[in-house]
XYZ file of C-alpha atoms in Angstrom:
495
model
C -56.460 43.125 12.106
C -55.191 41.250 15.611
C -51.432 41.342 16.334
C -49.131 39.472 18.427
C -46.217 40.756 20.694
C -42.998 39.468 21.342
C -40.970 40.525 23.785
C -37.387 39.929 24.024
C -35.153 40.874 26.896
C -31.638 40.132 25.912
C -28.471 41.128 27.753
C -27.392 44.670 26.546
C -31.305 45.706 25.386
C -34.748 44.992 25.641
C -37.180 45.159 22.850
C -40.983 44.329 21.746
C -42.058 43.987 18.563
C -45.602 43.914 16.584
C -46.844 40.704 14.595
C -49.415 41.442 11.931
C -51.423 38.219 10.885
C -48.733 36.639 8.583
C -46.408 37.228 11.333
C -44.292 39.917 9.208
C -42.989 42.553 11.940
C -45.352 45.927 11.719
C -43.592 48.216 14.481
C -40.613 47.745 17.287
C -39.487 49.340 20.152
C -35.650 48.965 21.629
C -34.014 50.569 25.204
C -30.734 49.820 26.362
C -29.718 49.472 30.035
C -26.758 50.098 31.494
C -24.516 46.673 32.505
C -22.712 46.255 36.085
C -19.389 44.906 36.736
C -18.688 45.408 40.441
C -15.136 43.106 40.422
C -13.136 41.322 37.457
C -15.492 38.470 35.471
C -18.921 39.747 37.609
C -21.289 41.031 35.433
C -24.971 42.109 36.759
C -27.985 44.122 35.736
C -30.134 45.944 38.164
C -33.672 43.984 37.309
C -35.929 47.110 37.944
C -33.986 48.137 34.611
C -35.146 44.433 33.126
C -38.748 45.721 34.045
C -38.752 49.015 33.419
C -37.208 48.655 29.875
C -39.982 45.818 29.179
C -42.675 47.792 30.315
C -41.965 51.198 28.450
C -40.896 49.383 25.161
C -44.285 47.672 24.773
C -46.464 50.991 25.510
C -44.075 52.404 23.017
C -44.179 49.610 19.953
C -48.229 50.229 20.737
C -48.268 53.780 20.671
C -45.997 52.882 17.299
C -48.053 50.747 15.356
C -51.463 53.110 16.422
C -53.049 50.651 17.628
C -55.291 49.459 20.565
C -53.977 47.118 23.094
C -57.749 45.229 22.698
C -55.766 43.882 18.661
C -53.184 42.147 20.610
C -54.051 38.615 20.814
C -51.239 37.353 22.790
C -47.989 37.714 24.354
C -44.680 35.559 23.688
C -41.503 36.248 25.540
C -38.061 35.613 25.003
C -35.559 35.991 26.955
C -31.290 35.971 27.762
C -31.141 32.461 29.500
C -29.037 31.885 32.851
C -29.549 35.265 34.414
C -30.486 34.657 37.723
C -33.267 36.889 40.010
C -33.837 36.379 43.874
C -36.724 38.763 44.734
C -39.145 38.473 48.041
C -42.447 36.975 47.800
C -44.205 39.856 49.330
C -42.711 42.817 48.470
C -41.391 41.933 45.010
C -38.422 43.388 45.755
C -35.389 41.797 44.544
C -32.716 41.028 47.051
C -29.667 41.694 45.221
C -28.958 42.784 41.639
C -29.408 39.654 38.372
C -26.833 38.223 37.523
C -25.847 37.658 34.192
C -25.215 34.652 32.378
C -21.668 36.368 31.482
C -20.524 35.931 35.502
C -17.758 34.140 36.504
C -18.077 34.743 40.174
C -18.670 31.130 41.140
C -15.684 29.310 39.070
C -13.948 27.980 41.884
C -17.046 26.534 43.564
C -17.401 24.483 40.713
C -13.757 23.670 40.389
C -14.605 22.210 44.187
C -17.988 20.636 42.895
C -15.631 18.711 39.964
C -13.168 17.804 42.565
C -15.594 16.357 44.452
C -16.660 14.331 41.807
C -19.943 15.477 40.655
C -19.503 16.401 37.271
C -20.890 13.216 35.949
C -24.021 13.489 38.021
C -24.987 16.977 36.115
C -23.999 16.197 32.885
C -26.592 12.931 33.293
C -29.497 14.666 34.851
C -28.936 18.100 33.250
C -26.813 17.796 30.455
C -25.022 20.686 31.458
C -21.320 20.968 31.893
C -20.091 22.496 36.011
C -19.808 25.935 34.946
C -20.259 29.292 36.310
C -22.592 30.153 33.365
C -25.735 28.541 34.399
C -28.143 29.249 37.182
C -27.457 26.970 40.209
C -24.285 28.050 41.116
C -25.319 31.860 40.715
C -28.543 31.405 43.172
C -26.191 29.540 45.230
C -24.265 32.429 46.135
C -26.869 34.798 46.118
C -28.066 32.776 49.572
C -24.892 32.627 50.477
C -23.780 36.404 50.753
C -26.466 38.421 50.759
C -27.510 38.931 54.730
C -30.249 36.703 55.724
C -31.158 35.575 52.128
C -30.554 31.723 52.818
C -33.047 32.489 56.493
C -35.679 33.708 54.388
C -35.395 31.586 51.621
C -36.108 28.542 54.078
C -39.117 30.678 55.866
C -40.598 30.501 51.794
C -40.224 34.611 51.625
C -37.803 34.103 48.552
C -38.443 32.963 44.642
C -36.210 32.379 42.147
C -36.197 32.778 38.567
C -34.490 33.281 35.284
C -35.602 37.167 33.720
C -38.503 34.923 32.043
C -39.973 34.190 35.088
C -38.902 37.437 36.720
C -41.355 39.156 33.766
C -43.435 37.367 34.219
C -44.018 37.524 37.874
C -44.298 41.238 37.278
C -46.369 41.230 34.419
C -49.076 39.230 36.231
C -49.044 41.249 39.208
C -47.414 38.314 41.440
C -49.695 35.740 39.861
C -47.784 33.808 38.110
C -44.526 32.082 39.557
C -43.699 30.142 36.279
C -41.289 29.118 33.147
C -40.867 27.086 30.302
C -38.770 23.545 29.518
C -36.327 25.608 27.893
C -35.242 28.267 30.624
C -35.761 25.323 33.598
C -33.282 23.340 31.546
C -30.291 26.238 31.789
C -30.598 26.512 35.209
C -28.387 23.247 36.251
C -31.268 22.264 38.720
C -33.572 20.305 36.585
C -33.772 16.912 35.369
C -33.789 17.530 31.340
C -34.779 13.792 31.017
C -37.814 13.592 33.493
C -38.753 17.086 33.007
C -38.735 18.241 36.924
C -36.557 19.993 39.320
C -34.164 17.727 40.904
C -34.037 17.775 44.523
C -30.785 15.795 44.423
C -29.083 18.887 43.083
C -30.950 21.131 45.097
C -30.000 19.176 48.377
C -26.798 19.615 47.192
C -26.556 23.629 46.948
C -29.182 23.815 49.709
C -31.766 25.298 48.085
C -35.475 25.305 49.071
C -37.312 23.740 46.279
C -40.863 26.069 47.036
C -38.423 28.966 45.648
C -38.436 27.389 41.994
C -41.257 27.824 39.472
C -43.276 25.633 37.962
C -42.292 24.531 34.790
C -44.624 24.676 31.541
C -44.689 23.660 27.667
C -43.340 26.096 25.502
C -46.603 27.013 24.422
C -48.847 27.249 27.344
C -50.719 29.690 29.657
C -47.891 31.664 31.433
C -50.635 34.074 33.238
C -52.407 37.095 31.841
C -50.972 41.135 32.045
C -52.453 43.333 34.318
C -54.889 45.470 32.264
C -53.582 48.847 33.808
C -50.160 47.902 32.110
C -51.396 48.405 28.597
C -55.072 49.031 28.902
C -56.358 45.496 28.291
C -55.688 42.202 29.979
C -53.190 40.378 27.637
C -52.287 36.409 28.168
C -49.020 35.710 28.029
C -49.306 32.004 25.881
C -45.590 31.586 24.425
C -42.315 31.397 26.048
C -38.614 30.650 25.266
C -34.896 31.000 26.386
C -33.488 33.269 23.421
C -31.555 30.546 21.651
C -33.990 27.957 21.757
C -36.668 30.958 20.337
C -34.566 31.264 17.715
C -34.023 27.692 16.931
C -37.957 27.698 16.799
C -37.626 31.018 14.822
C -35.587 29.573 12.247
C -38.201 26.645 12.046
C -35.365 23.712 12.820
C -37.887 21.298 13.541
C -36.483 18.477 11.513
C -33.578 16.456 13.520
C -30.254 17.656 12.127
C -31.623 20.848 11.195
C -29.032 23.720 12.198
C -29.363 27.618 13.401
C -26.400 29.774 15.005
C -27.392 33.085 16.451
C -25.314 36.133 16.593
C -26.267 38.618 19.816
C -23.652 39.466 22.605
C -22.543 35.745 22.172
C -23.178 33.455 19.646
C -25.025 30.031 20.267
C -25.405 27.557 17.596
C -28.203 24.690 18.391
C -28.422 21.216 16.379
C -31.929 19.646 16.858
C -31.532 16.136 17.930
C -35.029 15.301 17.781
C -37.051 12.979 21.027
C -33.044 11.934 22.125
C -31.120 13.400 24.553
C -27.123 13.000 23.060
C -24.363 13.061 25.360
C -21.985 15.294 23.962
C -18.178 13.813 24.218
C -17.117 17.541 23.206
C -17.916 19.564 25.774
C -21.057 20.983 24.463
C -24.197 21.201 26.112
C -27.017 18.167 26.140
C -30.409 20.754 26.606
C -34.023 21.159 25.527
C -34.661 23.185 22.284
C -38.811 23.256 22.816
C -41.252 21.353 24.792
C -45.005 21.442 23.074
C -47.854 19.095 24.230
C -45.836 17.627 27.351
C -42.938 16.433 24.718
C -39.498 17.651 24.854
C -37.884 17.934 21.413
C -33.867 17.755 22.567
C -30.578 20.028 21.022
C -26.966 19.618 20.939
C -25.937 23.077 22.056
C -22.485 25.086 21.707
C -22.037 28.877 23.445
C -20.068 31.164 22.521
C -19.830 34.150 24.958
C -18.228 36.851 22.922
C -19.535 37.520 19.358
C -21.372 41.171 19.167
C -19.991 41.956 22.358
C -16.314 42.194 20.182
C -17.867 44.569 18.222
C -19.250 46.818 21.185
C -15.256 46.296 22.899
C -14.089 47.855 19.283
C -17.451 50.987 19.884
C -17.014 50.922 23.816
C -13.209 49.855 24.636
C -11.183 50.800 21.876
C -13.110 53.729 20.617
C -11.928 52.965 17.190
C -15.620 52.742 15.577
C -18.621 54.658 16.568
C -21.375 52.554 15.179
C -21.599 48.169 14.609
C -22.055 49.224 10.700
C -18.355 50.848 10.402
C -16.859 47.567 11.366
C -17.289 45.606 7.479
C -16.115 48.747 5.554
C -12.721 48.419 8.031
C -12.436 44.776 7.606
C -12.648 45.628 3.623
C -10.079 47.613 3.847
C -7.448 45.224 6.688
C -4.113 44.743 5.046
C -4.322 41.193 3.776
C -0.841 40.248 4.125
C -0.882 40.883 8.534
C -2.124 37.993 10.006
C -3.727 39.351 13.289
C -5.919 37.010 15.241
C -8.090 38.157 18.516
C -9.210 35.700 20.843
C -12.105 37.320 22.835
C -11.746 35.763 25.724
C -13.075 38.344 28.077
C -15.333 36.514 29.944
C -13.424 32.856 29.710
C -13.765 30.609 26.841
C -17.517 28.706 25.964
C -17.638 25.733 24.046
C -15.519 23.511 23.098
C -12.877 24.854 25.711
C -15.328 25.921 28.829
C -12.525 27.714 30.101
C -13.266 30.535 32.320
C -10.296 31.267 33.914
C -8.525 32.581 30.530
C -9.022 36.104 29.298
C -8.727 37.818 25.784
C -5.450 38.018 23.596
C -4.160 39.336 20.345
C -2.071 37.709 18.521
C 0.161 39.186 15.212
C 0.339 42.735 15.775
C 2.910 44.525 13.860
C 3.816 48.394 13.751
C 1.376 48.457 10.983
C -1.323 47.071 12.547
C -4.544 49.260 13.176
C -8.035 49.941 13.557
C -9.129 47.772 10.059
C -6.917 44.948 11.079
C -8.405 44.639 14.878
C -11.826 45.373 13.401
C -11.358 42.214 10.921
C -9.438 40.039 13.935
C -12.923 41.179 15.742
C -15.345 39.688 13.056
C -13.111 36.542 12.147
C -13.196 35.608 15.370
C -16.460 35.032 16.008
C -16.323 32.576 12.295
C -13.236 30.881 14.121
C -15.604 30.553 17.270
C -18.628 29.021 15.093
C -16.227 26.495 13.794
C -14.637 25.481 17.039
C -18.441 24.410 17.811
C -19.777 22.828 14.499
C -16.813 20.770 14.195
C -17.775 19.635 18.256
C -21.172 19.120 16.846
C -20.403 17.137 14.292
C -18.587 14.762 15.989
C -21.125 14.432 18.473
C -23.604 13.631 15.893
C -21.846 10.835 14.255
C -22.720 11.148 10.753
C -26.445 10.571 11.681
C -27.652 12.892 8.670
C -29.040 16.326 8.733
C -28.703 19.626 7.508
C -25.252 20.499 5.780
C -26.445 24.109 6.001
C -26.484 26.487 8.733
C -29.190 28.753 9.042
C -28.053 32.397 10.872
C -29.789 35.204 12.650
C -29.287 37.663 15.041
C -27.697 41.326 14.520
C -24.203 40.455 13.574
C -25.765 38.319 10.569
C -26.562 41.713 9.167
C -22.869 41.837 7.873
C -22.095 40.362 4.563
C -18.477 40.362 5.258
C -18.816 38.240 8.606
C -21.316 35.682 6.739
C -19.038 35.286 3.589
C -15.915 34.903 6.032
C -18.360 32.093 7.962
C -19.426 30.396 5.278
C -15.855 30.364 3.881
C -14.203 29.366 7.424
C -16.861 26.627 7.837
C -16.896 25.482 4.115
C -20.477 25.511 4.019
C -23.334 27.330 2.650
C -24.745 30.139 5.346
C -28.282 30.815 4.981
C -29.485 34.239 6.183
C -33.588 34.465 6.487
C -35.844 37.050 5.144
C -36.839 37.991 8.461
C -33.212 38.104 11.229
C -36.139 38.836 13.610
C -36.037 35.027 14.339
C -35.611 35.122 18.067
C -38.665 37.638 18.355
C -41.018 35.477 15.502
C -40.221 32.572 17.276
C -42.012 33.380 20.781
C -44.732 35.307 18.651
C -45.369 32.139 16.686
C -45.620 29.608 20.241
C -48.034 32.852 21.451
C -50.001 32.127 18.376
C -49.984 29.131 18.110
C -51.937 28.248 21.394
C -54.786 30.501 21.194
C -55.205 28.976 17.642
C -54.144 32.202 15.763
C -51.247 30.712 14.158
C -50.882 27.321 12.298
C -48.514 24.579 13.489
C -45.047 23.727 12.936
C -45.576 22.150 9.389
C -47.128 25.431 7.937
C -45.366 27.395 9.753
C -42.023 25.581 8.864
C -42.874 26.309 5.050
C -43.307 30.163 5.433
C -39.783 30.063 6.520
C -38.266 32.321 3.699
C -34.430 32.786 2.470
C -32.937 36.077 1.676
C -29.436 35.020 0.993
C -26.872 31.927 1.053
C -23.226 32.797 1.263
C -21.612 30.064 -0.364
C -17.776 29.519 0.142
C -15.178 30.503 -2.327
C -12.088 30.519 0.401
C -9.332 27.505 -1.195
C -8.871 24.948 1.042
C -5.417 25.593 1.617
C -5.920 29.231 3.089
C -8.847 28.086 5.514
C -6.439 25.690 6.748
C -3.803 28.181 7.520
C -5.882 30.550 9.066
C -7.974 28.118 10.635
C -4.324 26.814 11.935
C -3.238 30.414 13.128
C -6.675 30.551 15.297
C -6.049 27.457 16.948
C -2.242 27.872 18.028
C -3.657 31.447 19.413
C -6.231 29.536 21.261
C -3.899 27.559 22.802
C -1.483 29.974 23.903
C -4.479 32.066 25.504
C -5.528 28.702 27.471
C -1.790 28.180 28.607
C -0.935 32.392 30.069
């Protein structure tokens, strides 16, 4: 029996998890790490937590499934996209702490870069909007204010990277400086339609181009582990940001196809097959795979709160003490209160890309209380999925396609949020027999290249359902509600 490994870093956890042949899940390992927030809208990690958590979860999903570390074929890795790393060349040391895709730190800058009028130029070559969410602007100011950072970083004692890259780097033992399409093309410094850094944009934000990795196919040969790590020398053959794993996890390879995923945020990803389409929504333009030097394109919509309600209701409120206790409260939400949270903690994603605004609650009444905030929590993030499908399908023009979306991550778990979706949408919600999809997608790429897995066609069939939620809300109550969310919105964008 030979296994594969997948390891996915994501933004509150990191986690590995065991393949078995058929690439059913056979053991998993999970740490949290503790998240940073030094000023209002910052939000960092310290990245020896990034390693440490990656390295002791994969001894431990070993240990786990009893086996040797000789079984392991390969490794994929997924990762939470945007989060940037500055370490030194040398040392391996990084400089200051990642930070996370979540920060808001740099929001005036790029009010200044749209001023200035370059907005158009990075939607064209990146087909990303000017936002503090992606990489660039992050880096940026990493040169900027940490003491002699932008010095060394034009000596060549600097590299950058995304926590892919970052892993890697450490994985190999400083042999591999590298990423994938997918990561490079979140970053707001490459060229998404001739697949290479641009050095336009990285005139621009003066940064040194010999700081950047070098950007592979999805599948590919990202390096191989040290063999003191886990007792063999593993290669490291598959590679994805998180949401365009799952998108490969959930086997969208048709154009049209469909997948939202529900972590911290929530991202939903239309496949828009060897064309790159210009959103006139405000959504994103990015890769979804590359595979054999051919980028396969997405329309892309972020969300930035989804789980991370849930953990304000755990964390915040205190008024649950586990995710799970959240559906029995919605249950039991007095029907006739109409409370509606926008969770704007962080700004507003897609279609908005507002990050100046901040969360608000709207309907409260004396008898308002922990069920009715814990159902405002989980409609929200339905409200949120709409905001971006209806985006999406505008963008897409009727071209065909999938009317169902396909939905993973650890919110999907919840039969009460996916019935709610499906109703809020008015279409059927397909949940997969394995919500692993992130994690199977990377093992699957990892497979795929040493020839241990088959390709997409097969592996698109083995794609398995293990329940549709099919709407049963009446048209005239979606509309209301629908209607309350977006007068709340509103008045959140105008405060």
């Amino acid at each position: 029996m030979t296994y594969l490994m997948a390891i996915d870093q994501g933004t509150t956890s990191t986690r590995a998890i065991l393949f078995d042949q058929a690439l059913a899940p056979v053991a998993s390992a999970q740490e949290e790490f503790p998240q940073i927030f030094p000023d209002s809208g910052w939000v960092e990690h310290d990245p020896q937590d990034l390693w440490t958590t990656t390295a002791a979860t994969c001894r431990a999903v070993i240990e786990r499934a009893s086996i040797d570390a000789g079984s392991i074929t390969s490794i994929g890795i997924t990762n939470q996209r945007e989060t940037t790393v500055v370490w030194n060349r040398t040392t391996g040391q990084p400089i200051y702490n990642a930070i996370v895709w979540q920060d808001r730190r740099t929001a005036e800058y790029c009010k200044s870069l749209h001023a200035d009028g370059h907005a158009e130029m990075f939607a064209d070559r990146t087909g990303l909007l000017l936002d503090p969410y992606f990489s660039a602007t992050k880096l940026k100011w990493i040169l900027d204010n940490v003491d002699g950072a932008r010095d060394m970083a034009r000596r060549g004692e600097l590299l950058f990277g995304t926590v892919d890259t970052f892993l890697i780097w450490k994985l190999t033992g400083g042999k591999s400086h590298v990423t994938d399409a997918t990561n490079a093309a979140r970053t707001m410094l490459y060229d998404i339609r001739k697949g290479r850094w641009s050095q336009t944009i990285c005139d621009l934000f003066d940064i040194p181009m010999d700081m950047l990795p070098e950007v592979k196919d999805s599948a590919d040969d990202f390096g191989t582990c040290r063999s003191d790590l886990f007792g063999r020398a593993i290669p490291i053959c598959g590679v994805a940001g998180d949401q365009q794993a799952a998108t490969i996890g959930q086997a969208c390879f048709e154009p049209g196809m469909l997948k939202s995923t529900y972590g911290t945020g929530c991202f939903a990803l239309l496949n828009t097959g060897d064309t790159p389409v210009r959103s006139n929504n405000r959504l994103l333009t990015t890769i979804a795979y590359q595979l054999n030097g051919k980028p396969t394109y997405a329309l892309e919509g972020s969300i930035f709160i989804a789980g991370a309600v849930v953990q304000w209701l755990r964390d915040g409120l205190k008024i649950v003490r586990e995710a799970s206790e959240t559906q029995p409260l919605a249950e039991a939400a007095d029907d006739t209160q109409s409370v509606v949270l926008v969770p704007a903690f962080t700004g507003l994603g897609a279609p908005y890309w507002n990050p100046e605004c901040r969360g608000a609650v709207f309907g409260l009444t004396r008898n308002s209380g922990p069920s009715e905030l814990a159902k405002a929590a989980l409609e929200s993030v339905g409200y949120q999925t709409r905001d971006l499908l209806d985006a999406m399908r505008a963008d897409w023009d009727g071209q065909g396609g999938s009317a169902v979306l396909r939905v993973d991550g650890g919110m999907s778990a919840s039969d009460w949020a996916m019935q709610f979706l499906a109703d809020i949408i008015d279409a059927p919600v397909d949940r997969p027999s394995v919500l692993e999809t992130t994690a199977l997608g990377v093992a699957w790429l990892a497979g795929m290249k040493v020839g241990a897995m088959p390709g997409q066609a097969e592996f698109a069939k083995q794609w398995a359902l293990e329940r549709q939620f099919l709407p049963t809300m009446t048209a005239h109550t979606r509309d209301r509600k629908y209607g309350d969310w977006q007068r709340a919105v509103t008045a959140t964008l105008s405060y």
